[in-house]
PDB file with SEQRES, HELIX, SHEET and CRYST1 records, atoms N, CA, C and O in Angstrom:
SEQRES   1 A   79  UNK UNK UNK UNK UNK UNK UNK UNK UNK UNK UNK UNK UNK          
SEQRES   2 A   79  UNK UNK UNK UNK UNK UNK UNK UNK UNK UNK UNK UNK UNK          
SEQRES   3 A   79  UNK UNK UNK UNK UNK UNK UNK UNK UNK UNK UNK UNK UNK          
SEQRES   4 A   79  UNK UNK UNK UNK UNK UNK UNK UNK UNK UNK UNK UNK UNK          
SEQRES   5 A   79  UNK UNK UNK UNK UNK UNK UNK UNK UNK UNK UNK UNK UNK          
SEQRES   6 A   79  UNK UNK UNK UNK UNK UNK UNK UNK UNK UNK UNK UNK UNK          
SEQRES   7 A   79  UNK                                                          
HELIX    1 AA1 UNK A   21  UNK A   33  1                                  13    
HELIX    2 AA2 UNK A   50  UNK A   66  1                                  17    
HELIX    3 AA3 UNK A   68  UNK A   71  1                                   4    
SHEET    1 AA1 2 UNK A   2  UNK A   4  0                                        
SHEET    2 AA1 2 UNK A   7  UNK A   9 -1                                        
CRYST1    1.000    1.000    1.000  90.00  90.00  90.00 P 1           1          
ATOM      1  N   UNK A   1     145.620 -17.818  86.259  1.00  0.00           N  
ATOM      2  CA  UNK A   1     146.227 -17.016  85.229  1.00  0.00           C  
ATOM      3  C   UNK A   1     146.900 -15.783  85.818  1.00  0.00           C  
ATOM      4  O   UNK A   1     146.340 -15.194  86.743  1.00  0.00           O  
ATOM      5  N   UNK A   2     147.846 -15.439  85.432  1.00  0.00           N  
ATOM      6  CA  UNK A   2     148.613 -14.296  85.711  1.00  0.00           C  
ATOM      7  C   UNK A   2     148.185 -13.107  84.866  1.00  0.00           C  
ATOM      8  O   UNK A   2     147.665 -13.175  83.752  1.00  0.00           O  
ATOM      9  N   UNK A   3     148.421 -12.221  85.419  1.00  0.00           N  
ATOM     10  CA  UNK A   3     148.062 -10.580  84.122  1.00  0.00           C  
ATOM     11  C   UNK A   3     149.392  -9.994  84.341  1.00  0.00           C  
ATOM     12  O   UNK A   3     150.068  -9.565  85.277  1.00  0.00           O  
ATOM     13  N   UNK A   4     149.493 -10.206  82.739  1.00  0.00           N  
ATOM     14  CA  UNK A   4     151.149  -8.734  82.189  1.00  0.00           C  
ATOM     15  C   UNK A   4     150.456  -8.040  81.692  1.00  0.00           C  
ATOM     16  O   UNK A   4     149.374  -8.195  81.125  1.00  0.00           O  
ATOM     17  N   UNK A   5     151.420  -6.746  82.002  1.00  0.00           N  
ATOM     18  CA  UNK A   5     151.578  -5.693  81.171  1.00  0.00           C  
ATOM     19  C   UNK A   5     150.997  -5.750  79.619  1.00  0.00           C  
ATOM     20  O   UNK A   5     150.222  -4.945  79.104  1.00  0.00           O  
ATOM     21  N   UNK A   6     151.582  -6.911  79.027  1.00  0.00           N  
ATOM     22  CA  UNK A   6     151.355  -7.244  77.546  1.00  0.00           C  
ATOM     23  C   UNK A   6     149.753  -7.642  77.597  1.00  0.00           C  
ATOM     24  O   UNK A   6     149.200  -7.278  76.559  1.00  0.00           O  
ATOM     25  N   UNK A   7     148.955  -8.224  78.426  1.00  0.00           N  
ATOM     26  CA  UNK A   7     147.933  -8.748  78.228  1.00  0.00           C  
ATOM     27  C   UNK A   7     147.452 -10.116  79.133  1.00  0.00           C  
ATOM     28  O   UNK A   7     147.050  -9.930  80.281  1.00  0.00           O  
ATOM     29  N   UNK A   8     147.505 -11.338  78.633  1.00  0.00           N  
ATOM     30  CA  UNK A   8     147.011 -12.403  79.923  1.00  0.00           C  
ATOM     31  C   UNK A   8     148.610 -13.320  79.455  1.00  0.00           C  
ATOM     32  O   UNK A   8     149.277 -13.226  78.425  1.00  0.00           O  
ATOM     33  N   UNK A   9     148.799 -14.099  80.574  1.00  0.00           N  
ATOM     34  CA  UNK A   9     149.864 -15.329  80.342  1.00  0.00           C  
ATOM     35  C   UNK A   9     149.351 -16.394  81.312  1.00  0.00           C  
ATOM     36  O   UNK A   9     148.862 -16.153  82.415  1.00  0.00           O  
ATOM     37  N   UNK A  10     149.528 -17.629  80.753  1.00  0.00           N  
ATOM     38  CA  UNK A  10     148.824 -18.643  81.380  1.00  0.00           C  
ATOM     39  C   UNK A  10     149.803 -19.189  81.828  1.00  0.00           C  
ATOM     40  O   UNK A  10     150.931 -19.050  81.355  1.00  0.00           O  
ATOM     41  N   UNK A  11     149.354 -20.289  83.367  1.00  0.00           N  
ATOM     42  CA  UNK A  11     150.816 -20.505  84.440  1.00  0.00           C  
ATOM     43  C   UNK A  11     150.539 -22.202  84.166  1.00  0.00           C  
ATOM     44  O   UNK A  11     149.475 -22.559  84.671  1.00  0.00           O  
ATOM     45  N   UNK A  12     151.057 -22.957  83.684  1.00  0.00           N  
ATOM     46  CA  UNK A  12     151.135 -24.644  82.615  1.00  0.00           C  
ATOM     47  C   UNK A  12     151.603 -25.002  84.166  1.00  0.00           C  
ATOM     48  O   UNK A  12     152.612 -24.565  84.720  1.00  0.00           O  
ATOM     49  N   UNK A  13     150.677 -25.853  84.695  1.00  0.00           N  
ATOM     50  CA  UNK A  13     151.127 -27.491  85.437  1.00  0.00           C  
ATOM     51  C   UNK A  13     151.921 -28.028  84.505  1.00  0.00           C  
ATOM     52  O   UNK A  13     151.575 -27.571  83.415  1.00  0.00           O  
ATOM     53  N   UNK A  14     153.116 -29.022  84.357  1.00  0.00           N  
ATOM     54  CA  UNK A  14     153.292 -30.133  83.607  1.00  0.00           C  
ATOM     55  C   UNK A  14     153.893 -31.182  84.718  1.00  0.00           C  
ATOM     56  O   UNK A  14     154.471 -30.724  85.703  1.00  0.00           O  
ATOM     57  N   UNK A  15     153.786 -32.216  84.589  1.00  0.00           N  
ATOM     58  CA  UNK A  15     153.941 -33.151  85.376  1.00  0.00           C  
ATOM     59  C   UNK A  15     155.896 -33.832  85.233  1.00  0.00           C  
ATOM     60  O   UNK A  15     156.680 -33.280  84.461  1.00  0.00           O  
ATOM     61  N   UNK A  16     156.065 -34.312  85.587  1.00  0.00           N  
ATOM     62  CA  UNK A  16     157.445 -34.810  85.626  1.00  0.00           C  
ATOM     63  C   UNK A  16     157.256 -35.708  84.274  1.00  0.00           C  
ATOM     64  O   UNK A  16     156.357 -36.425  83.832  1.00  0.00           O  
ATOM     65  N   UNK A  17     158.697 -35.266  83.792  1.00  0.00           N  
ATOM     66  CA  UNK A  17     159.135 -36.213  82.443  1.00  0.00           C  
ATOM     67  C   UNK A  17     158.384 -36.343  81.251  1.00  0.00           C  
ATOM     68  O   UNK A  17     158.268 -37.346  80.547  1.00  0.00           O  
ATOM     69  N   UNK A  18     157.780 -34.983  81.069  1.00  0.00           N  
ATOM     70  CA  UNK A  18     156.875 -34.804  80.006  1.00  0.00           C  
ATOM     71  C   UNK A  18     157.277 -33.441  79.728  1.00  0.00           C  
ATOM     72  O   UNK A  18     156.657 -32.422  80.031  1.00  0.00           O  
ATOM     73  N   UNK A  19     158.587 -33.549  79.004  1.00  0.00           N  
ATOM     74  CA  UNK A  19     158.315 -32.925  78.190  1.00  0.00           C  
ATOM     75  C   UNK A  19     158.899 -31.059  78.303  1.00  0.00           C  
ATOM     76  O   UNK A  19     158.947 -30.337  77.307  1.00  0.00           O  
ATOM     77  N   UNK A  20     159.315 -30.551  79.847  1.00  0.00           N  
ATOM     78  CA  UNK A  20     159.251 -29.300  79.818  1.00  0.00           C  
ATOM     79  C   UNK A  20     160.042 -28.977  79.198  1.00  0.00           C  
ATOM     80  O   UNK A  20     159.738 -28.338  78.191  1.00  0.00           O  
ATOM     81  N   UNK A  21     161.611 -29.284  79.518  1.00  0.00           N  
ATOM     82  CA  UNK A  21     162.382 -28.666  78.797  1.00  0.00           C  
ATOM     83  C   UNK A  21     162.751 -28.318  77.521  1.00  0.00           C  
ATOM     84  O   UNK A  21     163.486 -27.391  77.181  1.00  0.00           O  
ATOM     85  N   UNK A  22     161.875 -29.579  76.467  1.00  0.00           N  
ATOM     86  CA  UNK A  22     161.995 -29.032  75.338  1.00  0.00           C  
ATOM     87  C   UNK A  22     160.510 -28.339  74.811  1.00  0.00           C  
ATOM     88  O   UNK A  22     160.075 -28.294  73.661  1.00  0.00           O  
ATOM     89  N   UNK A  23     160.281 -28.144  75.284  1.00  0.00           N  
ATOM     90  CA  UNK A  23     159.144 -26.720  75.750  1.00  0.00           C  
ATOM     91  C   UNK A  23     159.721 -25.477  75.825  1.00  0.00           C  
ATOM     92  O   UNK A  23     159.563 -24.646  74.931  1.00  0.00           O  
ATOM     93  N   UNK A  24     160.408 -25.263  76.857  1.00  0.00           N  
ATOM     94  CA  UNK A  24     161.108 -24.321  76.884  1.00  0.00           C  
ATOM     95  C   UNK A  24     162.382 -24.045  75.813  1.00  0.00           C  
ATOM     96  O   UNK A  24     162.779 -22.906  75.567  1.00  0.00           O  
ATOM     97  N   UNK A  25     162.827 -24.974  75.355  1.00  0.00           N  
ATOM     98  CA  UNK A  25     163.281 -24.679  74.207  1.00  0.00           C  
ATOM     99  C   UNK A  25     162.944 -24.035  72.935  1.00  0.00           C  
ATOM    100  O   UNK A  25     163.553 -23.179  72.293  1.00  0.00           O  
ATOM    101  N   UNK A  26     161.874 -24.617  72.723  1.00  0.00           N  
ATOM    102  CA  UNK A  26     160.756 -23.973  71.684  1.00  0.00           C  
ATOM    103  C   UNK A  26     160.291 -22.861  71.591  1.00  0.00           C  
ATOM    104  O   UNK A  26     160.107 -22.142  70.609  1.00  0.00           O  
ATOM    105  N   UNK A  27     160.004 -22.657  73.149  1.00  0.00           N  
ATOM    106  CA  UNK A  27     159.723 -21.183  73.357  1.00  0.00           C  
ATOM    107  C   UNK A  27     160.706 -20.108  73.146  1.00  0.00           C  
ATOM    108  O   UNK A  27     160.637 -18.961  72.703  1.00  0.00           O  
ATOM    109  N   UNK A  28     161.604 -20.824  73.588  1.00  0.00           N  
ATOM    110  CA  UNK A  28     163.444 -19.455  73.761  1.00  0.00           C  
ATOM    111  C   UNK A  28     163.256 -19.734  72.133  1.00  0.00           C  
ATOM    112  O   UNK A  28     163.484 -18.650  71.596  1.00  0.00           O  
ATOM    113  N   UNK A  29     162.924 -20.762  71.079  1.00  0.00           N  
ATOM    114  CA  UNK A  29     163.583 -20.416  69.868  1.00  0.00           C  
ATOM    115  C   UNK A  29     162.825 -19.572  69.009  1.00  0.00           C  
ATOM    116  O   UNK A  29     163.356 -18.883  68.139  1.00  0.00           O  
ATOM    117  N   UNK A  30     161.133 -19.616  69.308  1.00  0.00           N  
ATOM    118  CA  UNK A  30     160.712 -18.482  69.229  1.00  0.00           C  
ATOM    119  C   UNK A  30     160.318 -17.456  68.982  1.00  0.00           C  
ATOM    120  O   UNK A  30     159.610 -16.958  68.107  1.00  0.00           O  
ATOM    121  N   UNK A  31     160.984 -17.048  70.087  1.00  0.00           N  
ATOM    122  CA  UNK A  31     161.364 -15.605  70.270  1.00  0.00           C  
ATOM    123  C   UNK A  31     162.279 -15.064  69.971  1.00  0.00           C  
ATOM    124  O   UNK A  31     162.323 -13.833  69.963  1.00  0.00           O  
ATOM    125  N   UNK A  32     163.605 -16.073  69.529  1.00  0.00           N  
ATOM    126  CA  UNK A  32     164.614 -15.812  69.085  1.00  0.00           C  
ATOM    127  C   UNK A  32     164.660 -15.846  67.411  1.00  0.00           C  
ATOM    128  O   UNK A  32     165.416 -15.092  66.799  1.00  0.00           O  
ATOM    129  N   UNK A  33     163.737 -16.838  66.702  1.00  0.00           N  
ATOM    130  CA  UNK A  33     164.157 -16.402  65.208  1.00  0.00           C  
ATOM    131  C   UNK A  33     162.707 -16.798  64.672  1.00  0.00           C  
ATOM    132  O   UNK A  33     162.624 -17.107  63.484  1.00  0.00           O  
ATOM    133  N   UNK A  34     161.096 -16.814  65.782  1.00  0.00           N  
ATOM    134  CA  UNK A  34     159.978 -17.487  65.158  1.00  0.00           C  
ATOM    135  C   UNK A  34     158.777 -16.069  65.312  1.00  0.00           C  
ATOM    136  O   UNK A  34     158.554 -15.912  64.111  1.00  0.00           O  
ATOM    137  N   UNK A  35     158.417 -15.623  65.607  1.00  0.00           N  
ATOM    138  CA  UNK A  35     157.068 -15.388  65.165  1.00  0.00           C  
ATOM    139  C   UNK A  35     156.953 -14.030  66.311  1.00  0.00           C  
ATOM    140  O   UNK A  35     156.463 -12.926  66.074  1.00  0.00           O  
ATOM    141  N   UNK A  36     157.457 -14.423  67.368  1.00  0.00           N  
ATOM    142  CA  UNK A  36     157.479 -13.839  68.392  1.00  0.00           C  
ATOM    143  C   UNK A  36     159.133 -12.868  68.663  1.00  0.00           C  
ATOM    144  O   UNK A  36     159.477 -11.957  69.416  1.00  0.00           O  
ATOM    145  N   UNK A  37     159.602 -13.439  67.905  1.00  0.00           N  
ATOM    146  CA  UNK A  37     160.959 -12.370  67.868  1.00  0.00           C  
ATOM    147  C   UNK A  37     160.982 -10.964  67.485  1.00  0.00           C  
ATOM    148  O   UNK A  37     160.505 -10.365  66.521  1.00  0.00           O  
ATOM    149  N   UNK A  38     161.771 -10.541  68.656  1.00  0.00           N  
ATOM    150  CA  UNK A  38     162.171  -8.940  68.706  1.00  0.00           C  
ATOM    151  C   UNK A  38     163.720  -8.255  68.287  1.00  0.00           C  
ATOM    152  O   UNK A  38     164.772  -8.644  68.795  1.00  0.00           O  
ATOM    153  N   UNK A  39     163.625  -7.196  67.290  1.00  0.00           N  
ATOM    154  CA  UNK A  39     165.116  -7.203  67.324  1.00  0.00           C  
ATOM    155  C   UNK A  39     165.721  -6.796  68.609  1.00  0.00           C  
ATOM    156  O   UNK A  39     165.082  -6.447  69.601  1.00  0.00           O  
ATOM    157  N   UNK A  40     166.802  -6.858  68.527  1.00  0.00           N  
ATOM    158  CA  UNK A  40     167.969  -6.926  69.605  1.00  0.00           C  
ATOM    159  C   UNK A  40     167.046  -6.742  71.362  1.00  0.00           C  
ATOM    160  O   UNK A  40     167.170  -6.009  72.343  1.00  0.00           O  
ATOM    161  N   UNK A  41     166.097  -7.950  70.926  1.00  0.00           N  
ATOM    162  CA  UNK A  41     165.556  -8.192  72.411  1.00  0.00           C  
ATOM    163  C   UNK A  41     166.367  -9.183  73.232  1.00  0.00           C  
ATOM    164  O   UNK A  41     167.017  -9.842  72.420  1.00  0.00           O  
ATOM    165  N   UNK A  42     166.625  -9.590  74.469  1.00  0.00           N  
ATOM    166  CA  UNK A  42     167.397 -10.257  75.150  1.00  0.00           C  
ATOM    167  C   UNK A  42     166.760 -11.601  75.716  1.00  0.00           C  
ATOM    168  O   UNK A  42     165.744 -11.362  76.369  1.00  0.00           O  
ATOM    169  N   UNK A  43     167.091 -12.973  75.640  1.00  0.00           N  
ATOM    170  CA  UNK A  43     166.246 -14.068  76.267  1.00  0.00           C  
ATOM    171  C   UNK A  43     166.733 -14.727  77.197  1.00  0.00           C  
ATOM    172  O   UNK A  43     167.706 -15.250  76.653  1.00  0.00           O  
ATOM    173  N   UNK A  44     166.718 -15.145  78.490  1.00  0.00           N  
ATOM    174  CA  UNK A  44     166.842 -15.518  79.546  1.00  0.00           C  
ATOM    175  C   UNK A  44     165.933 -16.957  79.679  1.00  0.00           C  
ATOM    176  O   UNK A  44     164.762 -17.171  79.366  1.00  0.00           O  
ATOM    177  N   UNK A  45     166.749 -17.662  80.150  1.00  0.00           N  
ATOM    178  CA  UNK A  45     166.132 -19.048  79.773  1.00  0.00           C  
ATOM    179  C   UNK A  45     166.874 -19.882  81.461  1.00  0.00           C  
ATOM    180  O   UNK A  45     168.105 -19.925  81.460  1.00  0.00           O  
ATOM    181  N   UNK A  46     166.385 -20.295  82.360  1.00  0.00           N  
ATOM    182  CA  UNK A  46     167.115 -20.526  83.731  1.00  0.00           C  
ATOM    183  C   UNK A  46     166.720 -22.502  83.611  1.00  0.00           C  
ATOM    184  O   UNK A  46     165.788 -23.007  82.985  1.00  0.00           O  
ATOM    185  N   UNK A  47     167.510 -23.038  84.221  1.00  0.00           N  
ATOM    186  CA  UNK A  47     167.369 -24.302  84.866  1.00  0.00           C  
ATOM    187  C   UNK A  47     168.032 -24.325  86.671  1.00  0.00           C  
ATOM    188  O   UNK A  47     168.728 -23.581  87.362  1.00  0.00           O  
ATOM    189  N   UNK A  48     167.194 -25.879  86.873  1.00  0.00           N  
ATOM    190  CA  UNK A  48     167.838 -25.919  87.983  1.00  0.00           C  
ATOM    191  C   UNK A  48     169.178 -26.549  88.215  1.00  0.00           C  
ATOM    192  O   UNK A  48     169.687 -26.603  89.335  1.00  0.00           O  
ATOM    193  N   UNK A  49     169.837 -27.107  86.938  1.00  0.00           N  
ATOM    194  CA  UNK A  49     171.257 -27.832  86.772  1.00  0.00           C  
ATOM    195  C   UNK A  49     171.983 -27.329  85.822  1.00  0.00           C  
ATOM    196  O   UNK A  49     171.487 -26.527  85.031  1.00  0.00           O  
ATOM    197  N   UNK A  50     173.214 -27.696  85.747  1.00  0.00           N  
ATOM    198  CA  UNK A  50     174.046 -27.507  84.148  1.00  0.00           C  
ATOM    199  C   UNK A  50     173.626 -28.283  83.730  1.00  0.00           C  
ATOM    200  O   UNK A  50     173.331 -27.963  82.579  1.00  0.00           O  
ATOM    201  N   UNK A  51     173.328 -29.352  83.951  1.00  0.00           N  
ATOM    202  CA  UNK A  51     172.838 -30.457  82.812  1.00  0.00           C  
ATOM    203  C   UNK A  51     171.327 -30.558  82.540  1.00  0.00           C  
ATOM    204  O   UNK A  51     170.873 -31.386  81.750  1.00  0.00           O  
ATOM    205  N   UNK A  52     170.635 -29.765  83.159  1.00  0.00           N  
ATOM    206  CA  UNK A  52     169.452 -29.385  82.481  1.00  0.00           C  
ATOM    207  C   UNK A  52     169.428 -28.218  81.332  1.00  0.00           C  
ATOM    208  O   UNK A  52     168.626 -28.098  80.406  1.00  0.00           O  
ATOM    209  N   UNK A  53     170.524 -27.413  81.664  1.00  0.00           N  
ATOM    210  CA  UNK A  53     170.561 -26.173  81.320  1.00  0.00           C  
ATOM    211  C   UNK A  53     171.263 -26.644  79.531  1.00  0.00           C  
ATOM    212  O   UNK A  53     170.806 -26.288  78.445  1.00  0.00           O  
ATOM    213  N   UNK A  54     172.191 -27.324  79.744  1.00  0.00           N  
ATOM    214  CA  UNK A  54     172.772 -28.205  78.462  1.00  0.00           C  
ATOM    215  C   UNK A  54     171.905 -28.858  77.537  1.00  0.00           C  
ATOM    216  O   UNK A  54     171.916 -28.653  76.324  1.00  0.00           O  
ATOM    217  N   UNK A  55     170.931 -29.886  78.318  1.00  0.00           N  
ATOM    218  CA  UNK A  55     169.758 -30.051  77.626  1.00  0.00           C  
ATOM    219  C   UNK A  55     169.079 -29.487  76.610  1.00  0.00           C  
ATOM    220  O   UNK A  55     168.928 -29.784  75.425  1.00  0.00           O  
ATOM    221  N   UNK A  56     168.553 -28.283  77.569  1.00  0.00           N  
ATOM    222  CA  UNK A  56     167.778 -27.449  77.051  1.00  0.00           C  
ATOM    223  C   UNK A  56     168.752 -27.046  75.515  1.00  0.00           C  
ATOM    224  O   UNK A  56     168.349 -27.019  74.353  1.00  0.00           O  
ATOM    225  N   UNK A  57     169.911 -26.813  75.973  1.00  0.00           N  
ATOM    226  CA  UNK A  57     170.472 -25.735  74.875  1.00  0.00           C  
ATOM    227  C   UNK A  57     170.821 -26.726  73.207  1.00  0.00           C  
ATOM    228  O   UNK A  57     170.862 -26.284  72.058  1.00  0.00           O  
ATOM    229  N   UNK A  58     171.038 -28.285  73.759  1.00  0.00           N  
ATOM    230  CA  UNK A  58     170.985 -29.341  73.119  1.00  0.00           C  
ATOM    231  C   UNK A  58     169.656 -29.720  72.067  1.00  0.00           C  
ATOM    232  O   UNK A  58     169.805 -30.192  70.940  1.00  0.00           O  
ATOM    233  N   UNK A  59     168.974 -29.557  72.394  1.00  0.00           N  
ATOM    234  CA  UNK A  59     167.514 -29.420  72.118  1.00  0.00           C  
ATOM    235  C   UNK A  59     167.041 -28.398  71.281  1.00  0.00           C  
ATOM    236  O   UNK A  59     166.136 -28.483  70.452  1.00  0.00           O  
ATOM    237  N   UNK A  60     167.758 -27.381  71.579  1.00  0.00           N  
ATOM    238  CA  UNK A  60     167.723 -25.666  70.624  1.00  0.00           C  
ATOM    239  C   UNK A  60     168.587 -26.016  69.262  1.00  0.00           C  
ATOM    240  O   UNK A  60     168.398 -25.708  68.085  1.00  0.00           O  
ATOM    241  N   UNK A  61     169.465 -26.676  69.819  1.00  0.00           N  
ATOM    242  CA  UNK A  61     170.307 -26.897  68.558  1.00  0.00           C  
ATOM    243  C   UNK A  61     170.093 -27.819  67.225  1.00  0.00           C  
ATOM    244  O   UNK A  61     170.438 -27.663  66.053  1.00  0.00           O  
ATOM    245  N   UNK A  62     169.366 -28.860  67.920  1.00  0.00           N  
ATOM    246  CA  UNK A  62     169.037 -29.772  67.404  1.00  0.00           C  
ATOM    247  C   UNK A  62     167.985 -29.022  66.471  1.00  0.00           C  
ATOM    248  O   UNK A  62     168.212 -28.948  65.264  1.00  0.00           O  
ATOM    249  N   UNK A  63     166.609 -28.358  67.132  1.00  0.00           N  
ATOM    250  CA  UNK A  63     166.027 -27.853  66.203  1.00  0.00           C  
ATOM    251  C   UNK A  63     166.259 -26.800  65.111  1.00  0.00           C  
ATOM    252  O   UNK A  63     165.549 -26.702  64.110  1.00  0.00           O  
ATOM    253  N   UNK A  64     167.092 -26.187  65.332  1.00  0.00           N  
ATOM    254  CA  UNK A  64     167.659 -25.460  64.488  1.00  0.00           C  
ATOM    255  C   UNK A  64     168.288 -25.840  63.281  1.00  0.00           C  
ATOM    256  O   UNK A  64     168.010 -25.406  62.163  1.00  0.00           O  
ATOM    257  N   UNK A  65     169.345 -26.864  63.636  1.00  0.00           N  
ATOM    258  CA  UNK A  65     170.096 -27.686  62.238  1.00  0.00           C  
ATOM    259  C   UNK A  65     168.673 -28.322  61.198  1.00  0.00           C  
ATOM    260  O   UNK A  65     168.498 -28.323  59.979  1.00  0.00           O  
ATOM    261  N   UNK A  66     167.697 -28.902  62.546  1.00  0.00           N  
ATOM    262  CA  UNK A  66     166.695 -29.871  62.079  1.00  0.00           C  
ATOM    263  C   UNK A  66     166.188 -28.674  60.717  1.00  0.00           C  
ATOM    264  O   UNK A  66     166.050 -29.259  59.643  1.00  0.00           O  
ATOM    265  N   UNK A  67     165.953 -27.364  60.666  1.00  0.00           N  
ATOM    266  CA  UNK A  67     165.085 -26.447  60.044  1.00  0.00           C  
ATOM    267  C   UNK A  67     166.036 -25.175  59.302  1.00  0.00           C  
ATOM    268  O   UNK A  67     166.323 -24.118  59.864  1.00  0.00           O  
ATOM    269  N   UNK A  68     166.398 -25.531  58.039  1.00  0.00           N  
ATOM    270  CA  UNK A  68     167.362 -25.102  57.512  1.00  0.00           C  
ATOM    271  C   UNK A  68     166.794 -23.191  57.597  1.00  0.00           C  
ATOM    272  O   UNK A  68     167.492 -22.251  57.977  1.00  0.00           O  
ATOM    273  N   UNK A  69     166.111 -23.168  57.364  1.00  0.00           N  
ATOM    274  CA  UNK A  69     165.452 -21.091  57.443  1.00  0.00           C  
ATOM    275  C   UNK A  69     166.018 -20.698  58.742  1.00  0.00           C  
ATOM    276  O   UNK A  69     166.769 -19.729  58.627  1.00  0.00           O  
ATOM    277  N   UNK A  70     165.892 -21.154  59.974  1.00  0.00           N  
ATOM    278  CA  UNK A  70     166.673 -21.169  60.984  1.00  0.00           C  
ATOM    279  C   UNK A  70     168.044 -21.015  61.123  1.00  0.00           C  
ATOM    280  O   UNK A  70     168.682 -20.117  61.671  1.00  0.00           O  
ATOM    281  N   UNK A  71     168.505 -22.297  60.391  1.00  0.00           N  
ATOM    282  CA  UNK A  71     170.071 -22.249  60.229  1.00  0.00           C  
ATOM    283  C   UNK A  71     170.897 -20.860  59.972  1.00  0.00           C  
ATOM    284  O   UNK A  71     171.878 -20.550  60.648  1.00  0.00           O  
ATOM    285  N   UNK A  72     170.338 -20.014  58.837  1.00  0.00           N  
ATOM    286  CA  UNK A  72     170.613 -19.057  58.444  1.00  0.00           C  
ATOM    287  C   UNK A  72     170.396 -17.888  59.335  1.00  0.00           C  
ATOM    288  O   UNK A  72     171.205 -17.006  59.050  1.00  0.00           O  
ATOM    289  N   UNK A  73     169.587 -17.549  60.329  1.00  0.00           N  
ATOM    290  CA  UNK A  73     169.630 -16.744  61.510  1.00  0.00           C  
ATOM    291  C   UNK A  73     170.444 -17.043  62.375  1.00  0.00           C  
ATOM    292  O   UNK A  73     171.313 -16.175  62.444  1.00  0.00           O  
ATOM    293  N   UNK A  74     170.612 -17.965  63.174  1.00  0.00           N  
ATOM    294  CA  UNK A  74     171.131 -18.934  64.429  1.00  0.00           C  
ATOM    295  C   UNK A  74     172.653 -19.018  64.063  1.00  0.00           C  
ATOM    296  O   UNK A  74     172.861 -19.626  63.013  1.00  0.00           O  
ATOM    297  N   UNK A  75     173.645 -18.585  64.644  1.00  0.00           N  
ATOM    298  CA  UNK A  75     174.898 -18.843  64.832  1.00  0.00           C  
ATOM    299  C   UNK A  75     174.836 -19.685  65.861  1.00  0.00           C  
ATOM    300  O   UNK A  75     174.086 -19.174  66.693  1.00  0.00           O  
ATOM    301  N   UNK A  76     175.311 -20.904  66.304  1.00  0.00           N  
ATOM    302  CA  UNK A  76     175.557 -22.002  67.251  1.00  0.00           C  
ATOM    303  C   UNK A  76     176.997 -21.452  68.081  1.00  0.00           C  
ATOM    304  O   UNK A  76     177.931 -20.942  67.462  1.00  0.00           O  
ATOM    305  N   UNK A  77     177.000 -21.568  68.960  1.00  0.00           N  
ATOM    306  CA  UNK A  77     178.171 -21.284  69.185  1.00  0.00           C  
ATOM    307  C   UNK A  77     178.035 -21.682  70.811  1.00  0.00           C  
ATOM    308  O   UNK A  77     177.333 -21.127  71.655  1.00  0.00           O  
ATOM    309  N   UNK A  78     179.087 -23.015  70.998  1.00  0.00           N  
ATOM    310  CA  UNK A  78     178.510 -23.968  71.870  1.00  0.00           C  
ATOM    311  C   UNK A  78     179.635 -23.692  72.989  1.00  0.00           C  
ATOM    312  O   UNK A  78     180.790 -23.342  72.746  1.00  0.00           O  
ATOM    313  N   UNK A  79     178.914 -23.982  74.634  1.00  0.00           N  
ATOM    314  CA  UNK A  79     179.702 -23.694  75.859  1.00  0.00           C  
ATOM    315  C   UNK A  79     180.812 -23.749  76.247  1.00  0.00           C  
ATOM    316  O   UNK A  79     181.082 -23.399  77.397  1.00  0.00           O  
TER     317      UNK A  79                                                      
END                                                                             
């Protein structure tokens, strides 16, 4: 386990093809319009490809349209 500032954060093994990136999606969304969101806080979200990085952002989108309360926060506005 790691220690922040904020308190404890736990460091996730996940194994190949299970699953991270839309993990990390979930997480960036969040913080961006879920539970954990800050106003005009900033989110940084890294891959090791564009086409992971697309993924990921593919995946954000998807959940968003998927969840109409969302829709209404979330401007899409694609690469």
């Amino acid at each position: 386990y790691l220690k922040t500032l904020m308190g404890q954060a736990g460091l996730p093994a996940v194994a190949r093809k299970n699953g991270k990136t839309l993990l990390i999606a979930a997480i960036v969304l969040a913080h961006l319009v879920g539970s954990e969101a800050n106003q005009n806080s900033q989110i940084i979200s890294g891959a090791r490809s564009r086409d992971q990085a697309n993924l990921a952002f593919k995946l954000a989108e998807k959940m968003i349209r998927l969840l109409p309360a969302s829709s209404k926060l979330v401007c899409i506005v694609p690469a």
